[in-house]
Coordinates of C-alpha atoms in Angstrom, one line a residue:
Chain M
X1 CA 19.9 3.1 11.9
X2 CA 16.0 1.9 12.6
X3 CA 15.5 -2.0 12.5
X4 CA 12.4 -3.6 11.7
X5 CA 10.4 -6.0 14.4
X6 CA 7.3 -8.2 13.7
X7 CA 4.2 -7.4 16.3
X8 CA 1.8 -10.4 16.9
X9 CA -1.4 -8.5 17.3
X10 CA -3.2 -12.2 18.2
X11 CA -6.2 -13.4 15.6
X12 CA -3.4 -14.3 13.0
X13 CA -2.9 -10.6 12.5
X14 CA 0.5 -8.7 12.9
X15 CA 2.1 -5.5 12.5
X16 CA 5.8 -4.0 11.6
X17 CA 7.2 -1.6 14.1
X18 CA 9.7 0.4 12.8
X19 CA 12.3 1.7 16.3
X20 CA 15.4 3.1 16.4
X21 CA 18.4 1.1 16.3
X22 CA 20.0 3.4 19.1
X23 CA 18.7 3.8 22.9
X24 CA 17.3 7.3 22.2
X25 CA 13.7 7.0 21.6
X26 CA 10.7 9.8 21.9
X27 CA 8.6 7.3 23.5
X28 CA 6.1 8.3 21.1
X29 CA 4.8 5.5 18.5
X30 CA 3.5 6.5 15.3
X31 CA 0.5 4.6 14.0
X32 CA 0.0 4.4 10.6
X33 CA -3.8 3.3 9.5
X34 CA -4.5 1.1 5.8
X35 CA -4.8 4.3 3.2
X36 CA -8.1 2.6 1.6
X37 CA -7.4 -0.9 0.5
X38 CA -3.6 -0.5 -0.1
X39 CA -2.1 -2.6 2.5
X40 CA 0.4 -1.4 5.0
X41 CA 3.5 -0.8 3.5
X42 CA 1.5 2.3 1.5
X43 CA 1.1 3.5 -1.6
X44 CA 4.5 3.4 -3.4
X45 CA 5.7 2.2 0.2
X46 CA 5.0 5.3 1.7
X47 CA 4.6 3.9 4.8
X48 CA 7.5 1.8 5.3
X49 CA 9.9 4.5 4.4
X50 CA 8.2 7.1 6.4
X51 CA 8.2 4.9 9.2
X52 CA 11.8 3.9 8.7
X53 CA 12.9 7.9 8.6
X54 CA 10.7 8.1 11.9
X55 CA 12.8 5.6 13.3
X56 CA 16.1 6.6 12.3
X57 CA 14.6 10.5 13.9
X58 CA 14.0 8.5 17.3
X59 CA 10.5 7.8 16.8
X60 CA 9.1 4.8 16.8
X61 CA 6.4 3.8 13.7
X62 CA 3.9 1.2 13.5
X63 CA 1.9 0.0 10.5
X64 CA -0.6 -3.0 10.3
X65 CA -3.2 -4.0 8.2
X66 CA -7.3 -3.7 9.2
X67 CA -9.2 -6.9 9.3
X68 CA -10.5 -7.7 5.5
X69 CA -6.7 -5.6 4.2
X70 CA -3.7 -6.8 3.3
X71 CA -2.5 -9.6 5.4
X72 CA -5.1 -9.6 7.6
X73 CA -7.2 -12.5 6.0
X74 CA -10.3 -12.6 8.8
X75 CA -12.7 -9.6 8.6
X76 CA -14.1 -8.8 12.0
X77 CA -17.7 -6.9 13.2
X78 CA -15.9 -5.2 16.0
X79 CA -16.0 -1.5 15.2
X80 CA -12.9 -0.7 13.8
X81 CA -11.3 2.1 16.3
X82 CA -11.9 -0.9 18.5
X83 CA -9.5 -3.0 17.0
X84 CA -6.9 0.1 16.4
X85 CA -6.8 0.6 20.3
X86 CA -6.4 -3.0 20.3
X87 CA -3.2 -2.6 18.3
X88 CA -1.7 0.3 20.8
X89 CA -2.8 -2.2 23.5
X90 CA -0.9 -4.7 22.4
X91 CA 2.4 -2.0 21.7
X92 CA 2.0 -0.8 25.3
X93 CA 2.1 -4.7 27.0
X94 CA 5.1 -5.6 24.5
X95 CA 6.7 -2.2 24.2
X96 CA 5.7 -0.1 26.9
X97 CA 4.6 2.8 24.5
X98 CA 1.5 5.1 25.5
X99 CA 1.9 7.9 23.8
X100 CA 0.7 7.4 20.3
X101 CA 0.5 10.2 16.9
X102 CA -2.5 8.2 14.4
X103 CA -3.6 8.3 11.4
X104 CA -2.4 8.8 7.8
X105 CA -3.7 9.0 4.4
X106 CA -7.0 9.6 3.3
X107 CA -9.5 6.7 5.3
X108 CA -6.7 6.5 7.6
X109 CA -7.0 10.4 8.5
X110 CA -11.0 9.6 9.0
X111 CA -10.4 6.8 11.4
X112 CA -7.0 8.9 12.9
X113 CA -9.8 11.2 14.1
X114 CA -12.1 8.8 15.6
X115 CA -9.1 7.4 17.4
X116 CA -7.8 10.5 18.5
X117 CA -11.2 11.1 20.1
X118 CA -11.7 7.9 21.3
X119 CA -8.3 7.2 23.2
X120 CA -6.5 9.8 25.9
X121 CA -3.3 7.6 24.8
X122 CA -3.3 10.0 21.5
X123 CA -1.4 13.4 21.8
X124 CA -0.6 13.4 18.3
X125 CA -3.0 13.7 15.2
X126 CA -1.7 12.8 11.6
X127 CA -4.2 14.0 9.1
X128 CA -3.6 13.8 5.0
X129 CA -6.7 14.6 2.7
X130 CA -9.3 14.3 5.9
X131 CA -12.3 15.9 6.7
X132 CA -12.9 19.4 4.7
X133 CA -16.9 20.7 4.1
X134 CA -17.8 22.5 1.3
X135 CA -18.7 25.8 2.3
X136 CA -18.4 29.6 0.8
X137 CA -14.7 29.3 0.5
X138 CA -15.0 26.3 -1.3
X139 CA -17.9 27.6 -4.0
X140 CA -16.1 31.0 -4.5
X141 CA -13.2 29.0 -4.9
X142 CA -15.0 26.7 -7.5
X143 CA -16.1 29.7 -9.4
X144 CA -12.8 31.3 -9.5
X145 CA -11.5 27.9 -11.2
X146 CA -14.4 28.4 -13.8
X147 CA -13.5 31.7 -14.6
X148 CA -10.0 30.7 -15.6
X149 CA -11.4 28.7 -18.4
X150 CA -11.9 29.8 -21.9
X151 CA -15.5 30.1 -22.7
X152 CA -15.2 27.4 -24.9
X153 CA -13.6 24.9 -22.5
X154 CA -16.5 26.4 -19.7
X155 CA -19.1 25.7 -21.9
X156 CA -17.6 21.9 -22.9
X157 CA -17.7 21.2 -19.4
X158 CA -20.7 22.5 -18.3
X159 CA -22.5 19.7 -21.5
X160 CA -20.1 16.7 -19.7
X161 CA -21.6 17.8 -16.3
X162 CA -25.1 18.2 -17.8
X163 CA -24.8 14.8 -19.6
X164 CA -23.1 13.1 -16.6
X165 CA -24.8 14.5 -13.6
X166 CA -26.6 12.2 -11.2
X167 CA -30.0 12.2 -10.4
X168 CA -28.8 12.2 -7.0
X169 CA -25.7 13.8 -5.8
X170 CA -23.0 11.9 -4.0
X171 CA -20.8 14.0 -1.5
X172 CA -17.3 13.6 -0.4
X173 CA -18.8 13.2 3.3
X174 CA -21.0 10.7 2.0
X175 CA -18.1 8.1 0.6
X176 CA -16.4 8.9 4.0
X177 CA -16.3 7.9 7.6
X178 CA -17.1 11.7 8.6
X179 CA -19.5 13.0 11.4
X180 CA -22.4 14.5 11.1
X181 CA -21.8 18.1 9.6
X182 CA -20.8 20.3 12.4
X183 CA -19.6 17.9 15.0
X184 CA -16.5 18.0 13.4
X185 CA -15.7 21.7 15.2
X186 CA -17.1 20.4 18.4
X187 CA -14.3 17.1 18.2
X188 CA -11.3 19.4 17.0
X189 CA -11.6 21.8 20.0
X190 CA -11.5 19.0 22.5
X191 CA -8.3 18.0 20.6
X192 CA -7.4 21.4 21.0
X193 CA -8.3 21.3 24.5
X194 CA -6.7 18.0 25.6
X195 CA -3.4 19.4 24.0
X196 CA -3.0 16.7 21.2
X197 CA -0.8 18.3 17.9
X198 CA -2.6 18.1 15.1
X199 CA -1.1 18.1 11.4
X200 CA -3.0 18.6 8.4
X201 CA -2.2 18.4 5.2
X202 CA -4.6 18.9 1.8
X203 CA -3.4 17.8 -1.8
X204 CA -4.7 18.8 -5.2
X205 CA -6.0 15.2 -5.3
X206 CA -8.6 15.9 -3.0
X207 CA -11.3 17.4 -5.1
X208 CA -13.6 18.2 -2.4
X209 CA -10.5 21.0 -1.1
X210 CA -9.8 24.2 -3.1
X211 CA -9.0 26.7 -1.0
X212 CA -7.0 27.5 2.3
X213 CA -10.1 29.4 3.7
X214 CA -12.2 25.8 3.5
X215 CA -10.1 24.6 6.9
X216 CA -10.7 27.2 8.6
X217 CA -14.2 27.5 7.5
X218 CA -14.5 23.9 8.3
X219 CA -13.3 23.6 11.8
X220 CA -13.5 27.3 13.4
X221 CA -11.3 29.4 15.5
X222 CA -9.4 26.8 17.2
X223 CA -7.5 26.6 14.0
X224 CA -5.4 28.9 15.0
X225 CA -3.8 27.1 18.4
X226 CA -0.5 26.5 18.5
X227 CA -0.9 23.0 18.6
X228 CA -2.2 23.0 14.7
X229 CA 0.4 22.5 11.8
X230 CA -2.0 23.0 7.8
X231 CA -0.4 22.5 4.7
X232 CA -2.1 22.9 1.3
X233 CA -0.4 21.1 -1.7
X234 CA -2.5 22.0 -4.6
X235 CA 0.6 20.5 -6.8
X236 CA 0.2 17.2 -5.3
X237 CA -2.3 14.3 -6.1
X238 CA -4.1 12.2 -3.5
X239 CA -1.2 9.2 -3.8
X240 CA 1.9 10.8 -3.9
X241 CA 2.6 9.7 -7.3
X242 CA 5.6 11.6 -7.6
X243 CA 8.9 10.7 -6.0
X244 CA 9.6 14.6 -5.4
X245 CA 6.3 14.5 -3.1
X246 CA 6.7 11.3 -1.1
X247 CA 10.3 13.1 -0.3
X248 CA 8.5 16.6 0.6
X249 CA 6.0 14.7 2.4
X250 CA 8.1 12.2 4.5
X251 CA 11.0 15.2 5.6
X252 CA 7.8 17.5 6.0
X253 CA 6.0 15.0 8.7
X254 CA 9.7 14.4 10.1
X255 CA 10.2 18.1 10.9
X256 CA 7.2 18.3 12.5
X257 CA 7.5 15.3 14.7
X258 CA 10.9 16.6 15.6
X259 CA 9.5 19.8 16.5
X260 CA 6.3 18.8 18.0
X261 CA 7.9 15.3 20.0
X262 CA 11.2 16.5 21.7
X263 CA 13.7 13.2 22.2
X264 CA 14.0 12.0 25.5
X265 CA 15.5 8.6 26.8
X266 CA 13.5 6.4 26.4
X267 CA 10.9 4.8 28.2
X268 CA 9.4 1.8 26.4
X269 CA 10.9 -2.0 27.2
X270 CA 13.9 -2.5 24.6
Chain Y
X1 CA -5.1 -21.8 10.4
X2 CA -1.9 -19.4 11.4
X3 CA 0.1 -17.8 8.4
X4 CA 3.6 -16.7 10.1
X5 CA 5.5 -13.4 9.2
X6 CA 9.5 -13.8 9.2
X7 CA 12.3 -12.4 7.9
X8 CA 14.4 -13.9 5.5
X9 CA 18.4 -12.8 5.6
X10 CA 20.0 -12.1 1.5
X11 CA 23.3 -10.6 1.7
X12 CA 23.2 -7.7 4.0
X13 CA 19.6 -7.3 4.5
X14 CA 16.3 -9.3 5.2
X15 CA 13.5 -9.9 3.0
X16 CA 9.8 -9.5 4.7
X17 CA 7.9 -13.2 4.2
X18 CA 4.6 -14.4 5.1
X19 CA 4.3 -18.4 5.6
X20 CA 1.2 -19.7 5.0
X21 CA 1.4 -23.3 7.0
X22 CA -1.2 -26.3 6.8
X23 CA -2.1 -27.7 10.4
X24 CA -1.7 -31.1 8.7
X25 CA 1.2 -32.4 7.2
X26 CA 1.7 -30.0 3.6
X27 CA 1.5 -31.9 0.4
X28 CA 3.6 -29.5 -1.5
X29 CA 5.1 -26.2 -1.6
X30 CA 4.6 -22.6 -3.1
X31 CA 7.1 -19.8 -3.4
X32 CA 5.6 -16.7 -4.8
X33 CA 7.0 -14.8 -7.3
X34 CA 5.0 -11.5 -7.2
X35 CA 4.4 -8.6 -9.7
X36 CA 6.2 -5.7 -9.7
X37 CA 5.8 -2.0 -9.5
X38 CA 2.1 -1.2 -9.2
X39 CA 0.6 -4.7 -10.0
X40 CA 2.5 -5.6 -6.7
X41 CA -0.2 -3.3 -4.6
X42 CA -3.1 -4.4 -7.0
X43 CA -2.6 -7.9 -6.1
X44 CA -1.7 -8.0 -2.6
X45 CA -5.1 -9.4 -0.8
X46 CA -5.4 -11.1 -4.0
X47 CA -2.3 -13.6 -3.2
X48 CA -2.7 -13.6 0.1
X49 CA -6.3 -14.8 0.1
X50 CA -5.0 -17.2 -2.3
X51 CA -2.0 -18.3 -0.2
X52 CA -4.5 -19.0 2.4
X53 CA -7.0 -20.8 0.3
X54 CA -4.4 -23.0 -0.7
X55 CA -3.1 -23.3 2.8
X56 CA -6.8 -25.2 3.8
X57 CA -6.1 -27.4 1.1
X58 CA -2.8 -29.0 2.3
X59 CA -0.3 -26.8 0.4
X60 CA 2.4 -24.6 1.9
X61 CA 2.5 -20.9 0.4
X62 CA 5.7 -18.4 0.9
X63 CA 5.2 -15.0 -0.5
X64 CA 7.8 -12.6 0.5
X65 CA 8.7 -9.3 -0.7
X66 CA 11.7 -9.0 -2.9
X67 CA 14.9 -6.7 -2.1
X68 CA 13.3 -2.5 -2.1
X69 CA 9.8 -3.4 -2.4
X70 CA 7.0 -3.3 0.6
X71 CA 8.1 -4.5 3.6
X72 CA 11.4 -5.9 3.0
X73 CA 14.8 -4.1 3.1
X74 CA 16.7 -1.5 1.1
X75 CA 16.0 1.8 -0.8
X76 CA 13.0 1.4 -4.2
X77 CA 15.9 1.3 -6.4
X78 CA 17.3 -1.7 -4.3
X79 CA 15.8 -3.9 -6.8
X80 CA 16.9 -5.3 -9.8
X81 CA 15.6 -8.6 -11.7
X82 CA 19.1 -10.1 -10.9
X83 CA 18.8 -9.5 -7.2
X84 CA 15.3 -10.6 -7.5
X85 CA 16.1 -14.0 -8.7
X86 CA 18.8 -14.2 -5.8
X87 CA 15.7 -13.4 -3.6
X88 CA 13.8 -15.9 -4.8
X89 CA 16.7 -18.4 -4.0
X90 CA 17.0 -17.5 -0.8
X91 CA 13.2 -18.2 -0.2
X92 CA 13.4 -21.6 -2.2
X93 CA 16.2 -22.4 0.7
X94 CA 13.7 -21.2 3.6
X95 CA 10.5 -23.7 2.2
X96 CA 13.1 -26.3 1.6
X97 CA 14.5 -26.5 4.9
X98 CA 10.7 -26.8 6.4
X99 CA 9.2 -29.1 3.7
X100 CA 12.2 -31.3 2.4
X101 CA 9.8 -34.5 0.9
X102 CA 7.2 -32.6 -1.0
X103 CA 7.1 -30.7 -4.7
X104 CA 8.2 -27.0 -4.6
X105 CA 6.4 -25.1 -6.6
X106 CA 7.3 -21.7 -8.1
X107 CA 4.0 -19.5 -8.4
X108 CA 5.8 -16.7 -10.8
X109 CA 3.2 -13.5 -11.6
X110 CA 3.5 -11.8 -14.8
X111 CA 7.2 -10.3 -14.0
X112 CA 7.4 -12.3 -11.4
X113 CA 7.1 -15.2 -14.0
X114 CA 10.7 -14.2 -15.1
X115 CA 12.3 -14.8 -11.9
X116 CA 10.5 -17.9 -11.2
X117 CA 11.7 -19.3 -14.2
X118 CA 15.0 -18.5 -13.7
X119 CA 14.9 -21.2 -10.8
X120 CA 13.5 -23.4 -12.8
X121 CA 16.2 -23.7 -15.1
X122 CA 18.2 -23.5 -12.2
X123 CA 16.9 -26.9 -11.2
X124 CA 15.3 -25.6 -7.8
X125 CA 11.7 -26.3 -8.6
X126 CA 9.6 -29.2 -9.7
X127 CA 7.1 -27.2 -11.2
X128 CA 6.4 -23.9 -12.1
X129 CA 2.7 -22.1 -12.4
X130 CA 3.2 -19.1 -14.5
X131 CA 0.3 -16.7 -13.9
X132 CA -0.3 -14.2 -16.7
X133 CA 3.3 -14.2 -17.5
X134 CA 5.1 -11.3 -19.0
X135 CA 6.9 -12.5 -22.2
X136 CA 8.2 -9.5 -23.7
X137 CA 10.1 -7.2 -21.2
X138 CA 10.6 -4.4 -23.6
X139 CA 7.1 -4.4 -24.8
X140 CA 5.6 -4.2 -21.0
X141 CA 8.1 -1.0 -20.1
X142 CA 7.1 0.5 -23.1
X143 CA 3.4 -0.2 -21.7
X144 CA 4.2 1.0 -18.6
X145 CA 6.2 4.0 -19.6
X146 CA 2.9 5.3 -22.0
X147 CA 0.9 4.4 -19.1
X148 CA 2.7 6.6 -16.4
X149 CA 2.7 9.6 -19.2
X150 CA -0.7 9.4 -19.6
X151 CA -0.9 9.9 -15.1
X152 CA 1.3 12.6 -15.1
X153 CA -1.1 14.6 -17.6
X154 CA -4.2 12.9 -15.9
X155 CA -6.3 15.6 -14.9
X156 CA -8.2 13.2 -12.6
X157 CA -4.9 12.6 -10.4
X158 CA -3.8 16.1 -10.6
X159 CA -6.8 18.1 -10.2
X160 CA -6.0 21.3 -9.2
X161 CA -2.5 22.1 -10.8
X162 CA -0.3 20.5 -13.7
X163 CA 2.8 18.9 -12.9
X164 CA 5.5 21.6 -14.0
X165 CA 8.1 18.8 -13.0
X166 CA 9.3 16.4 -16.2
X167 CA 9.0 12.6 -15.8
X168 CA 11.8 11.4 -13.7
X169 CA 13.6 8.8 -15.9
X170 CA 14.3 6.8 -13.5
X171 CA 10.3 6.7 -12.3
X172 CA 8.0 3.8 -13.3
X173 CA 4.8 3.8 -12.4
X174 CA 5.3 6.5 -10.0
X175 CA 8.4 4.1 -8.7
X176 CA 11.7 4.6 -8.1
X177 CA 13.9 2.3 -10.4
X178 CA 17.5 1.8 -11.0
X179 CA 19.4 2.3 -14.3
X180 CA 19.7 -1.2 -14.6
X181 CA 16.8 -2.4 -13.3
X182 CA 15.6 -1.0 -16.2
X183 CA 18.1 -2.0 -18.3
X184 CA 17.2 -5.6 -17.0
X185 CA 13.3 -5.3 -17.9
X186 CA 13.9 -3.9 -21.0
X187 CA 16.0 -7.3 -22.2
X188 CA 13.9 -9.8 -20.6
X189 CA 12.2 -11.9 -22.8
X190 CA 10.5 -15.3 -22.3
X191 CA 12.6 -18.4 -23.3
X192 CA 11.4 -22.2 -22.8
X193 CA 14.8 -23.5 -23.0
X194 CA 15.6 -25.1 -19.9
X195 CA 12.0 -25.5 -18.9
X196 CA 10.3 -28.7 -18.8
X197 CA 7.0 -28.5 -20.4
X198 CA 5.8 -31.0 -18.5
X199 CA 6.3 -29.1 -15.7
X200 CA 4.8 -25.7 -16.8
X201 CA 0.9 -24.7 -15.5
X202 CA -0.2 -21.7 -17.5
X203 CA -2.4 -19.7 -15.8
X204 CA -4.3 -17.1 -18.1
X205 CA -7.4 -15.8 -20.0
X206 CA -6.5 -17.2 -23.0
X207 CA -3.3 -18.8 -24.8
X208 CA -1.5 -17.3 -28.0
X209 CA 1.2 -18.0 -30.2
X210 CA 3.7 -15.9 -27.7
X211 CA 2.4 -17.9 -24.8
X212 CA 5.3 -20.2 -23.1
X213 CA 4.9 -23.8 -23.5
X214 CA 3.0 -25.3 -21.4
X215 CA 1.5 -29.0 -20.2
X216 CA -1.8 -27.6 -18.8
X217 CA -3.7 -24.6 -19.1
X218 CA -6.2 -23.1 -16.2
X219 CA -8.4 -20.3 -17.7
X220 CA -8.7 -17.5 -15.8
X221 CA -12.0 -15.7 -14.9
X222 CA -11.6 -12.1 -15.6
X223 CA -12.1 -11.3 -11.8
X224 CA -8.6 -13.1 -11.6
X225 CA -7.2 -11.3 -14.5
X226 CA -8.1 -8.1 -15.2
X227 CA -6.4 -6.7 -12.2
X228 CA -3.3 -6.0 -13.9
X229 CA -4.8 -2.9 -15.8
X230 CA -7.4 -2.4 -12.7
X231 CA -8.5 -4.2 -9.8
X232 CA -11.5 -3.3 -7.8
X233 CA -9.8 -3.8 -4.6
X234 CA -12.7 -3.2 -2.4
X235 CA -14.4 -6.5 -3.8
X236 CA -12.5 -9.5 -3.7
X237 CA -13.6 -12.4 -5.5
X238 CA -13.4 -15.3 -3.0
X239 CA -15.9 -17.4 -4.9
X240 CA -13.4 -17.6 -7.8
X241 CA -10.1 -17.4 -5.6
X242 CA -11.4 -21.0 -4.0
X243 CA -12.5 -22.3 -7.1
X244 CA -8.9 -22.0 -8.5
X245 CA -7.0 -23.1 -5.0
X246 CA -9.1 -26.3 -5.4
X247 CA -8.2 -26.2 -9.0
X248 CA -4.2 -25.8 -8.7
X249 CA -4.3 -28.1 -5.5
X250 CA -6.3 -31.1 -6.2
X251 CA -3.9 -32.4 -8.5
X252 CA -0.9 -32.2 -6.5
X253 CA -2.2 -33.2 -3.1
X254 CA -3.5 -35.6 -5.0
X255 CA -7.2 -34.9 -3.8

């Protein structure tokens, strides 16, 4: 049974970690970042149930809100993966943890990454609707889609795009925290590299992901080490609306931490 | 300026709570009654930044989570609208025991509205600000249940592939809910018996025949109320959120 304990993370800002009520403990803190603007508790509470499950598994689970989110009145200029390593700072002094799995859902997978490359303490990589480009894979996909219309409905949509397109096109990389195109293969090999586990995960709600091929595509050979986990969800929108998907998504993550993060005794301060 | 997280023991479990404390001596105190279901997440910052805004202005704010929802204990369909009011209660007892000699407050949000209310009539509160109240229980999950319908078939949230599943009956808004929480929405209605109008701040857009009787009326800008059907929550409107701190604390900190 996992029990809930407040975190003061100083600058009237705090966090809820998640541990397990027994002594066994992976020593490995899952961090959970702010999906958007939703504050930490997630979208239909994803977060506080997944980190309670995590807890009740042996892992401990820690979400907080960013500075201008949720609880966290003050905004702040320091760059924001400065103030997430802050946060594992502050669970190593008060819990002893420094072994940390980031990320989460959608911004949180963009900053996960930034963290992950940023911080030695991370061995684990939590990634849901992140970083994809829009390559071959993606267009044939696209044009596949297209083909499965009727020619009536095909030609409906083409007028709506015609009527609707901007002058200038937005991309998905442009509304998100992503590096410059190509870095991205450069960044996921050194994760490779430095042994961290990586789990990624793609939902139908992502509209800028259509096809398997796109991760591969995206972040090159390394793909395929062992220490990668990819899931496509094509049924599944970007929120989780459904309760059937929060439940396939919560025991998915939790068989992967339990493969991935074997139990041991634990370390940190209880 | 500090706000203080705690936990606040009901029954078996503890409700998450976030005290929002004046460095001078408070004037009066808020409980918050928050929304439910997914105007809860709409209007998170919202309440907060007005908990805080209140907070520089002498008043003490409590917002808490109720029984299975955000950070507080128990499974989604942990929550009920009876257990809600018992919630309520047991964060009416945590402001009292801090601020004994000041008005308390009850700050009920649309449902929330319902359960403040009930401690009004319970004699708990000296006032009650009722914030876009929900009048018509049956009406709203009707609203709600056309509304989560119209999501499952939205081909902007499921872009790729249709849902082949059916709508869980027991999903609202994509939540989890319990037979009788249900049940319990469906046959609340708003009644002013017990309430003292005298006591009653309506907070709103506008006021109409349904509306509960009330001794003053603050109109709301639509940056403050249109966040029930959608709220941009990447922009905040802190300009308006002071305006109406001021507004609701002036006259009982007697500014």
């Amino acid at each position: 049974m996992s029990i809930d304990h407040i975190v003061d993370l100083g600058d009237d800002r705090f966090g809820i970690l998640s541990r397990s009520g027994e002594a066994a403990d992976s020593g490995v803190c899952v961090i959970l970042f702010n999906a958007g603007f939703i504050h930490r508790s997630g979208p239909f509470r994803l977060h506080a149930r997944l980190s309670r499950q995590l807890a009740d598994a042996g892992h401990a689970a820690f979400r907080f809100d960013a500075p201008g989110i949720g609880d966290s009145i003050g905004r702040s200029d320091q760059p924001l993966v400065k103030t997430m390593r802050a946060g594992m700072d502050a669970l190593e002094r008060q819990f002893g943890y420094s072994r940390f799995v980031v990320g989460g859902l959608c911004s949180a997978a963009d900053l996960g990454w930034q963290v992950a490359i940023a911080d030695p303490r991370v061995v684990g990589l939590l990634s849901i609707d992140g970083l994809a480009r829009q390559g071959w894979s993606y267009r044939i996909a696209r044009l596949r889609r297209a083909l499965r219309k009727s020619p009536l409905r095909r030609l409906g949509s083409l007028l709506r795009r015609a009527r609707t397109a901007p002058r200038i096109r937005v991309g998905d990389g442009d509304l998100r925290d992503w590096p410059a195109a190509g870095i991205e293969r450069t960044q996921f090999a050194s994760l490779v590299e430095r042994g961290v586990e990586q789990f990624h995960l793609f939902t139908g709600g992502a509209g800028y992901f259509l096809s398997r091929g796109q991760f591969r595509e995206t972040y090159g050979r390394a793909v395929n080490a062992a220490s990668v986990v990819f899931h496509h969800w094509p049924q599944c929108d970007h929120t989780f609306f459904a309760e059937s998907d929060r439940r396939a998504l919560i025991r998915t993550i939790g068989d992967w931490m339990a493969q991935r993060f074997e139990r041991y005794h634990g370390p940190p301060n209880r | 300026m500090k706000s203080q997280p705690l936990w606040i023991p009901v029954d078996a479990l503890r409700l998450f709570g976030v005290l929002h404390e004046p460095v001078t001596r408070a004037r009066a105190a808020v409980v918050v009654c928050a929304p439910i279901l997914h105007e809860y997440a709409r209007s998170h910052r919202l309440f907060a930044v007005l908990a805080h805004e209140l907070q520089v202005r002498g008043v003490a704010v409590l917002r808490f989570d109720y029984r299975g929802t955000g950070d507080s204990e128990g499974d989604d369909d942990a929550f009920s609208m009876r257990h809600a009011v018992r919630d309520a209660g047991k964060a009416i007892d945590v402001l009292r025991a801090r601020f004994r000699d000041v008005p308390l407050i009850m700050l009920g949000v649309r449902v929330g509205a319902l359960i403040a209310a009930a401690a009004a009539i319970e004699g708990r509160a000296d006032r009650l600000w009722l914030w876009q109240p929900v009048v018509d229980g049956a009406a709203y999950l009707q609203g709600l249940r056309e509304f989560e319908a119209r999501e499952r078939q939205s081909p902007m949230r499921y872009r790729i592939a249709k849902r082949a599943d059916a709508i869980d009956d027991a999903s609202l808004m994509g939540f989890l809910c319990s037979r009788d929480m249900l049940d319990e929405l469906a046959g609340a209605n708003w009644s002013d018996a017990g309430i003292a109008r005298s006591s009653v701040t309506l907070l709103d857009a506008m006021v109409d025949g349904r509306s509960p009787a009330h001794a003053r009326h603050v109109p709301l800008a639509t940056e403050l109320s249109a966040w029930a059907e959608q709220l941009d929550m990447t922009r905040i409107a802190l300009g308006p959120i002071r305006a109406l701190a001021a507004e609701l604390a002036d006259p009982v900190v007697g500014a």
